[in-house]
Each structure stands twice: as structure tokens, then as C-alpha cells.
XYZ file of C-alpha atoms in Angstrom:
468
model
C 164.262 188.226 93.172
C 161.539 186.811 95.396
C 158.132 186.166 93.763
C 155.019 186.051 95.868
C 153.192 182.889 94.731
C 149.860 184.144 95.987
C 150.172 187.359 93.953
C 151.106 185.381 90.826
C 148.144 183.064 91.307
C 145.857 186.041 91.814
C 147.141 187.635 88.610
C 146.627 184.447 86.574
C 143.134 184.054 87.959
C 142.319 187.639 86.957
C 143.705 186.997 83.479
C 141.641 183.831 83.029
C 138.581 185.666 84.271
C 139.118 188.494 81.825
C 139.642 186.057 78.932
C 136.458 184.200 79.809
C 134.586 187.466 80.005
C 135.933 188.555 76.618
C 134.996 185.214 75.042
C 131.326 185.748 75.912
C 131.149 189.321 74.644
C 130.457 188.406 70.943
C 127.193 186.776 72.043
C 126.179 190.020 73.738
C 126.903 192.002 70.563
C 124.663 189.852 68.360
C 121.840 192.018 67.032
C 123.411 195.332 68.078
C 124.043 198.181 65.657
C 127.669 198.719 64.511
C 128.217 202.068 66.390
C 127.024 200.467 69.629
C 129.614 197.704 69.284
C 132.459 200.218 68.945
C 131.162 202.133 71.976
C 130.863 198.969 74.085
C 134.419 197.956 73.176
C 135.863 201.315 74.267
C 133.927 201.202 77.544
C 134.939 197.581 78.161
C 138.643 198.226 77.662
C 138.618 201.317 79.828
C 136.868 199.585 82.728
C 138.385 196.096 82.676
C 142.000 197.060 81.942
C 141.946 200.290 84.001
C 142.991 202.449 81.085
C 143.447 206.193 81.126
C 142.781 206.396 77.381
C 141.115 204.186 74.776
C 140.532 204.752 71.072
C 138.572 202.358 68.832
C 138.303 202.538 65.034
C 136.254 199.851 63.245
C 135.567 199.508 59.485
C 132.730 197.770 57.639
C 133.571 194.901 55.181
C 133.734 197.314 52.244
C 135.952 199.785 54.049
C 133.581 202.618 53.161
C 132.094 203.219 56.608
C 134.210 203.906 59.703
C 133.143 204.297 63.337
C 135.518 205.928 65.868
C 135.039 206.114 69.653
C 137.390 207.770 72.220
C 137.422 207.391 76.023
C 139.705 209.435 78.326
C 141.999 212.294 77.423
C 145.420 211.395 78.814
C 146.848 210.801 75.323
C 146.013 214.154 73.843
C 148.607 213.864 71.077
C 147.203 210.568 69.741
C 144.997 212.072 66.993
C 147.931 214.090 65.660
C 150.262 211.085 65.884
C 147.748 208.899 64.005
C 147.260 211.488 61.264
C 151.010 212.015 60.765
C 151.742 208.295 60.834
C 149.123 207.509 58.203
C 150.284 210.401 56.074
C 153.883 209.183 56.230
C 153.450 205.406 56.140
C 149.922 205.076 54.805
C 149.008 202.147 57.036
C 149.606 200.482 60.411
C 150.893 196.996 59.771
C 152.085 196.011 63.268
C 151.528 196.931 66.896
C 153.524 199.822 68.332
C 154.303 200.654 71.983
C 155.188 204.211 73.004
C 156.400 205.621 76.374
C 155.558 208.907 78.039
C 152.386 209.582 76.103
C 150.640 211.309 78.988
C 150.585 215.041 79.262
C 151.308 214.953 83.055
C 152.398 211.499 84.133
C 155.625 210.592 82.392
C 155.102 206.937 83.310
C 151.976 206.724 81.057
C 152.606 204.315 78.193
C 150.541 203.725 75.084
C 150.011 200.936 72.554
C 148.445 200.798 69.065
C 147.215 197.408 67.761
C 146.055 197.012 64.113
C 143.034 194.809 63.381
C 143.425 192.750 60.271
C 146.153 192.986 57.649
C 147.496 196.561 57.512
C 144.674 197.620 59.880
C 142.090 197.044 57.120
C 139.443 196.151 59.707
C 140.383 198.977 62.098
C 142.689 199.562 65.094
C 142.723 199.931 68.872
C 144.876 202.390 70.861
C 145.207 202.379 74.650
C 147.213 204.229 77.315
C 147.630 203.650 81.052
C 149.896 204.725 83.898
C 149.769 201.254 85.483
C 153.266 199.911 86.125
C 154.369 197.508 83.434
C 151.608 198.464 81.001
C 151.274 197.042 78.530
C 152.550 193.610 79.485
C 151.899 190.417 77.486
C 148.573 189.815 79.181
C 147.426 193.380 78.427
C 148.418 192.990 74.813
C 146.673 189.610 74.544
C 143.498 190.945 76.115
C 143.506 194.030 73.865
C 144.063 191.887 70.754
C 141.324 189.361 71.611
C 138.820 192.073 72.470
C 139.627 194.089 69.349
C 139.308 191.113 66.967
C 136.064 189.936 68.592
C 134.632 193.428 68.281
C 135.800 193.777 64.651
C 134.135 190.466 63.741
C 130.909 191.436 65.494
C 131.087 194.882 63.859
C 131.397 193.452 60.328
C 128.745 190.818 60.997
C 126.384 193.578 62.127
C 126.944 195.437 58.854
C 126.373 192.266 56.840
C 123.201 191.483 58.803
C 121.946 195.019 58.231
C 122.734 194.736 54.514
C 120.930 191.387 54.395
C 117.907 192.832 56.191
C 117.843 195.799 53.818
C 118.049 193.468 50.834
C 115.282 191.278 52.259
C 113.086 194.292 52.922
C 113.731 195.599 49.411
C 112.961 192.148 48.034
C 109.756 191.944 50.030
C 108.768 195.425 48.861
C 109.571 194.484 45.274
C 107.612 191.255 45.654
C 104.614 193.140 46.990
C 104.858 195.692 44.193
C 105.207 192.889 41.646
C 102.210 191.026 43.048
C 100.194 194.215 43.002
C 101.243 194.940 39.424
C 100.463 191.343 38.433
C 97.027 191.526 40.032
C 96.316 194.828 38.295
C 97.586 193.414 34.985
C 95.425 190.303 35.339
C 92.407 192.497 35.976
C 93.220 194.646 32.927
C 93.871 191.575 30.763
C 90.577 190.044 31.861
C 88.733 193.296 31.148
C 90.484 193.731 27.776
C 89.887 190.085 26.836
C 86.204 190.440 27.635
C 86.078 193.660 25.636
C 87.836 192.048 22.651
C 85.517 189.062 22.798
C 82.518 191.358 22.717
C 84.049 193.333 19.853
C 84.857 190.136 17.950
C 81.322 188.883 18.395
C 79.907 192.208 17.238
C 82.281 192.269 14.259
C 81.423 188.690 13.330
C 77.738 189.511 13.551
C 78.212 192.640 11.417
C 80.226 190.709 8.827
C 77.516 188.077 8.694
C 74.857 190.754 8.146
C 77.013 192.449 5.484
C 77.667 189.200 3.636
C 73.997 188.284 3.621
C 73.035 191.808 2.596
C 75.487 191.761 -0.306
C 74.189 188.365 -1.388
C 70.570 189.490 -1.351
C 71.276 192.861 -2.998
C 73.916 191.535 -5.408
C 76.301 194.206 -4.129
C 80.005 193.866 -3.487
C 82.606 195.529 -1.290
C 86.359 195.910 -1.341
C 89.171 197.601 0.577
C 92.215 199.154 -1.049
C 95.416 200.239 0.721
C 98.719 201.602 -0.674
C 100.121 198.066 -0.691
C 97.313 196.840 -2.942
C 93.869 195.251 -2.612
C 93.371 194.221 0.992
C 89.928 192.675 0.672
C 87.425 191.652 -2.013
C 84.042 190.259 -1.043
C 82.954 187.010 -2.640
C 79.904 188.745 -4.123
C 82.114 191.277 -5.904
C 83.912 188.517 -7.802
C 80.586 187.235 -9.048
C 79.174 190.624 -10.048
C 81.931 191.345 -12.549
C 81.393 188.147 -14.553
C 84.343 186.655 -12.751
C 84.081 182.885 -13.131
C 84.189 181.373 -9.635
C 83.568 177.910 -8.288
C 80.273 179.023 -6.756
C 78.710 181.177 -9.502
C 78.923 179.220 -12.765
C 75.146 178.973 -13.171
C 74.915 182.714 -12.450
C 77.396 183.337 -15.295
C 75.028 181.566 -17.715
C 72.046 183.551 -16.433
C 73.880 186.895 -16.686
C 75.137 186.040 -20.163
C 71.602 185.404 -21.398
C 70.375 188.567 -19.664
C 73.127 190.655 -21.313
C 72.363 189.172 -24.730
C 68.646 189.871 -24.383
C 69.418 193.522 -23.540
C 72.116 193.936 -26.220
C 74.942 194.354 -23.659
C 78.447 193.059 -24.404
C 80.024 190.865 -21.764
C 83.593 190.495 -20.550
C 84.643 187.377 -18.653
C 87.496 186.958 -16.232
C 88.737 183.967 -14.315
C 89.109 183.677 -10.562
C 92.264 181.653 -10.466
C 93.084 178.673 -8.325
C 94.989 179.722 -5.155
C 98.522 180.249 -6.390
C 101.763 179.128 -4.912
C 103.934 182.080 -3.905
C 105.531 182.567 -7.296
C 107.039 185.810 -5.983
C 106.085 188.674 -3.707
C 103.452 189.971 -6.135
C 101.385 186.779 -6.472
C 99.695 185.687 -3.261
C 96.101 184.597 -2.802
C 94.139 183.667 0.290
C 93.513 179.941 0.591
C 90.203 180.146 2.414
C 88.263 182.154 -0.179
C 85.226 180.141 -1.337
C 85.342 181.656 -4.828
C 88.683 180.240 -5.960
C 88.559 177.401 -8.449
C 89.907 174.076 -7.204
C 91.029 170.933 -8.953
C 87.642 169.279 -8.526
C 85.990 172.197 -10.384
C 87.942 171.797 -13.650
C 85.324 169.711 -15.482
C 82.560 172.184 -14.633
C 84.756 175.106 -15.734
C 85.445 173.330 -19.040
C 81.701 172.876 -19.589
C 81.026 176.551 -18.896
C 83.850 177.697 -21.191
C 82.570 175.458 -24.008
C 79.102 176.957 -23.506
C 80.549 180.529 -23.690
C 82.510 179.670 -26.839
C 79.329 178.341 -28.442
C 77.488 181.536 -27.545
C 80.386 183.674 -28.827
C 80.328 181.900 -32.186
C 76.549 182.175 -32.392
C 76.631 185.966 -32.190
C 76.635 186.904 -28.501
C 78.645 190.107 -28.128
C 81.702 189.378 -25.970
C 84.930 191.220 -25.357
C 86.764 187.918 -24.966
C 88.007 186.151 -28.079
C 87.326 182.478 -28.641
C 91.031 181.796 -28.227
C 91.114 183.574 -24.883
C 88.107 181.628 -23.668
C 89.843 178.394 -24.718
C 92.961 179.435 -22.807
C 90.937 179.638 -19.586
C 90.981 175.841 -19.453
C 94.768 175.815 -19.654
C 95.227 178.628 -17.145
C 93.237 177.102 -14.280
C 95.385 173.999 -14.616
C 98.835 175.524 -15.154
C 98.407 178.064 -12.327
C 97.464 175.321 -9.864
C 101.038 173.983 -9.693
C 99.816 170.418 -10.296
C 101.929 168.273 -12.637
C 99.395 167.510 -15.404
C 101.685 164.887 -16.935
C 101.271 162.881 -13.747
C 97.666 163.666 -12.770
C 96.132 164.114 -16.212
C 94.074 166.871 -17.825
C 91.288 166.607 -15.262
C 93.608 166.095 -12.281
C 92.162 162.664 -11.574
C 95.228 160.597 -12.585
C 93.701 159.387 -15.858
C 96.144 159.837 -18.731
C 95.404 159.954 -22.425
C 96.731 156.844 -24.214
C 100.276 157.298 -22.885
C 100.842 160.484 -24.875
C 100.037 162.892 -22.087
C 102.803 165.451 -22.748
C 102.037 165.709 -26.484
C 98.319 166.062 -25.789
C 98.874 168.796 -23.206
C 101.271 170.734 -25.426
C 98.592 170.830 -28.145
C 96.053 172.521 -25.843
C 95.427 176.258 -26.493
C 97.403 178.300 -23.952
C 99.989 175.615 -23.130
C 103.487 175.507 -24.612
C 106.351 173.104 -24.132
C 109.848 174.542 -23.582
C 112.961 173.041 -25.097
C 113.656 171.171 -21.858
C 110.269 169.462 -22.058
C 108.631 171.557 -19.303
C 105.050 172.716 -19.836
C 103.910 176.236 -18.998
C 101.179 178.771 -19.705
C 101.793 180.509 -23.025
C 103.084 184.065 -23.339
C 100.333 186.439 -24.435
C 102.095 189.758 -25.140
C 100.967 191.559 -21.978
C 100.716 195.325 -22.627
C 101.101 196.443 -18.979
C 103.332 199.499 -18.805
C 102.971 200.074 -22.544
C 99.338 200.823 -23.333
C 98.048 201.120 -19.777
C 99.501 201.961 -16.373
C 98.346 202.103 -12.763
C 98.680 205.412 -10.897
C 99.237 204.942 -7.171
C 97.789 207.285 -4.564
C 101.170 208.994 -4.128
C 101.513 209.770 -7.830
C 103.966 207.002 -8.667
C 103.121 204.546 -11.416
C 103.187 200.779 -11.884
C 102.511 198.611 -14.931
C 99.424 196.882 -13.497
C 97.453 196.149 -10.317
C 99.452 193.047 -9.339
C 102.559 195.266 -9.294
C 100.946 197.961 -7.160
C 102.874 196.943 -4.034
C 106.199 196.468 -5.842
C 109.073 198.635 -4.632
C 110.560 198.851 -8.137
C 110.895 202.444 -9.329
C 108.877 203.003 -12.499
C 108.757 206.771 -11.979
C 105.646 208.918 -11.553
C 102.965 210.536 -13.670
C 105.330 213.411 -14.579
C 108.364 211.254 -15.391
C 107.492 207.614 -16.044
C 110.509 205.323 -16.299
C 109.169 202.199 -17.988
C 112.013 200.297 -19.604
C 110.892 197.820 -22.235
C 113.709 195.354 -21.571
C 112.920 195.335 -17.843
C 109.218 194.905 -18.526
C 109.863 192.075 -20.975
C 112.078 190.254 -18.517
C 109.488 190.663 -15.740
C 106.589 189.568 -17.962
C 108.398 186.431 -19.058
C 107.604 185.130 -15.577
C 104.566 186.999 -14.291
C 102.303 186.573 -17.342
C 102.521 182.805 -16.820
C 100.570 183.341 -13.595
C 98.272 186.195 -14.577
C 94.989 186.163 -16.519
C 94.435 189.894 -16.925
C 91.530 190.308 -19.328
C 92.310 193.999 -19.791
C 95.919 193.545 -20.833
C 95.127 190.496 -22.921
C 92.478 192.432 -24.839
C 94.966 195.238 -25.404
C 97.495 192.731 -26.680
C 94.825 191.164 -28.887
C 93.892 194.542 -30.331
C 97.499 195.613 -30.877
C 97.899 192.985 -33.556
C 98.229 194.439 -37.029
C 96.534 191.532 -38.764
C 93.474 191.765 -36.537
C 93.319 195.531 -36.991
C 93.345 195.074 -40.775
C 90.656 192.389 -40.444
C 88.510 194.661 -38.278
C 88.838 197.556 -40.722
C 87.955 195.255 -43.602
C 84.864 193.981 -41.817
C 83.637 197.420 -40.771
C 84.617 199.553 -43.759
C 84.618 197.313 -46.791
C 82.038 194.660 -45.967
C 79.643 196.443 -43.622
C 80.322 200.032 -44.760
C 80.204 201.357 -41.203
C 76.784 199.761 -40.640
C 77.991 197.850 -37.540
C 77.394 194.171 -37.045
C 80.865 193.342 -35.761
C 80.154 191.404 -32.592
C 83.657 190.703 -31.232
C 87.322 190.267 -31.913
C 86.740 187.227 -34.072
C 84.583 189.035 -36.653
């Protein structure tokens, strides 16, 4: 067989030219939309390879979007062949060459080339009546063009997805900046409003405090959980011994005596440690008695005891007044054996524990520990507190307790439970009301009172207090 060298050279030159042309196509496709790339590929194959039929199917990276383009109609049975083949095999894993695919020209041959593994990126089908189609060069050109187009197609989808994400991010950023700006404006406005309100409230509280001081009036707030607020003036009005009203207590005592009014004294305790959930005091209240006030409290108590014994009518017994000295110290949490009776570190002749144990209101347990003495609290026995919802509690300090003591219709006070509770809480409580009840519910004192009123005084009065 004789080969024309010039024809062979011409064919190789054409092949090289086509390959060079195909190698530059991806640069042309940069920035184009995916459908345009599929269309350009079909047009390119039809024109450069002189095809009678071209079919291009390209898939995006996720395989969810597919673009199909057809040029020419010589292979009319191709769509049916593709559908049947996929239905039977499910995929196209290798290239296939078929003869006589044309409806008229029996010499028309076709080829199907998958793109990617099992045609996951798409496929290309072509048909031509050129002699020898498809030869190796045709197949190489079809494969190179198809893969370049598939890469450009997927890159276009990725670029579009990136642009969409960037646009969404920019939109979100703008919305976030707008929301932040609006929030900053609202925060600034609300902060300014709160500052004005705080200033107005502070000014009102100042006026109220001064007004209560001048008018000797008090205020308080009560919520279901218990007392929420007591003004300092209120503590002083009710003969409550505070660190800042001891001279007032003397004045009021003399005033009450001059007008034949009995007095009842209570003690505003030192800020307690959190003995349990029921015993908490604010630490910034100016009325609470501190360690440095003990000597002045002792002097006031001694003065009250002197007045009690001299005939001033008082609800408090002499013993209870004496116990005030012990209570302010024992409730403070300070170790008196170490710091001494006055909290100044001065001890009494090395017998500090014995001296303390001999003080009214202080007892020493078997283990040597000192504590405030039990005083037979009558809470839940001779008096109760009725809450706003109808339930009951033994006393005000237990108002916020969640323990179920029943209600006004069915109280459920258990004496053993109360005794166990009081063994702890009465060491930290100086309830004048319940102490007076306990003092009165003493048979020997009741007999003494009856003797004084009936036998000695013959119902003529003259009994000034519990001690008579």
C-alpha cells in the first residue's frame, strides 16, 4: 500500500492544530455560565470534527444539575439507545463505537465517550459519515475536548456557588452591621434612660430617708418570701436597739415612763453568718451592731436593767435584758475565747472559758463549745404566722421556708420537728415576742404573778413587769 507523505503530513499538521486549539479553549470558558460551556462544546465538536451529530451531557460537582445540548439529527435513535442502556446497565463506564447509526447513510458511525469514572461528570456522543470515523485522532480530540469542557463546567458551578456564598455573606454582614448599629443606638438610649431613672430613684430615696428621719416615720416592704426591706428609721421607732440610736433609746424610755407607757426592747443583731437559708442579713445596714459597739450596748443594757429594777414598766425581764449582752456576741460568729468578752483580745486572768460560761445567756456544751442558751421558743405553739396564701409558719423568720406546716384550716405543727428546728435556730434568734411567751408559760412565774396580784395587792395593780 502506497502512502502519500504529503497527505500524512497534512493530516498530522491538522491534528496538531486542533489539539492546540482545544488546549486554549478552557481559557475562553473562564467566567462563562455552565449552560454556555455545554453549548460551546457541542458547536465546537460539530464544526471542527465535521460531525453530523453531537450530544453533550455535563454534570455539576454534586451531580444534582445536568445540562444537555444536541446538534444535528443524523443519529435519531441515540436518545432511545441512551435511555435503554442506562436502564439496563445503569452507567457508561467505557467508550463505545457503533456502526450504521444514521437513518439514511449506512456508513455513518457513532461513538459514546464517558467523562469521569462511570460517566459521573457527563458524556459526549458523536456521529459522522466521514470515512474511518472515529479514528484514534478523532477519539483523542473528542476525549480532550470533553474533559476540558467538564472541568470548565464544574469550575463554573463552583465559582457561581462561591459568588453566591460571598454575596450571602456580604448581605449577612450588612444586616449584622445594621442590627449592631441599631442595637448600639438602643443600648445607648436605654443606658441614658436607666441612668436618669437611677438618679431620680436615688434622689427620691434620699428625700424619703430624710423625711422619715425628720418625721420619725418608718417604711417597709413585704413580699411572699418575707421582709424585703426595712428602713433604718423603722428599727429605731420600735425600741429596737441599734448602733446609731442608743441615746434615743434612753430618751424614749424616759418619755414612756413619764407618760406611764410600758416599753418593750428588741435587739438589732450583728450581721449574721448564713446559718441556714432562713437567717440572712444585709451587711451594709447602718443599724446593725458591730464588734466595736459591744461596750456601748453593755452600758445601755445596764442602764435599762437599773430602770427596770427601779420601777419602770417594761415587758422585758431583767434576765432577758442581761442576755442581750450574750446574744450580740454569740451571734457575731467571733470566738470569744480568743478575742475576749469585748472582742479586743483582752482575756480575763486566763480563765476565759469559765468566765464566759457563767454569763447569762451563754452555755457550754459537753464538748467545751460555747453557744447562746436555749430559751424555750414558743413559735408554732402559742403563736403562728399566717402567710398571704393561707398557709402557716411558726414565726416570721420561717416565712419563706418551703416546709409544709399546713394552713389555717389544717395546721400540721409537729412538736418533735419544731423542737429539732429550734435547737438550732433559737441560738441565732432574739425574738422578744416568743421569749415573752416562753417566759409567761412558766408555771412558777404564773403562780408568782397570781400571788402578787391576788394575795398581796388584792387586784389593786402595781405589778410593773415579769420580775414582780
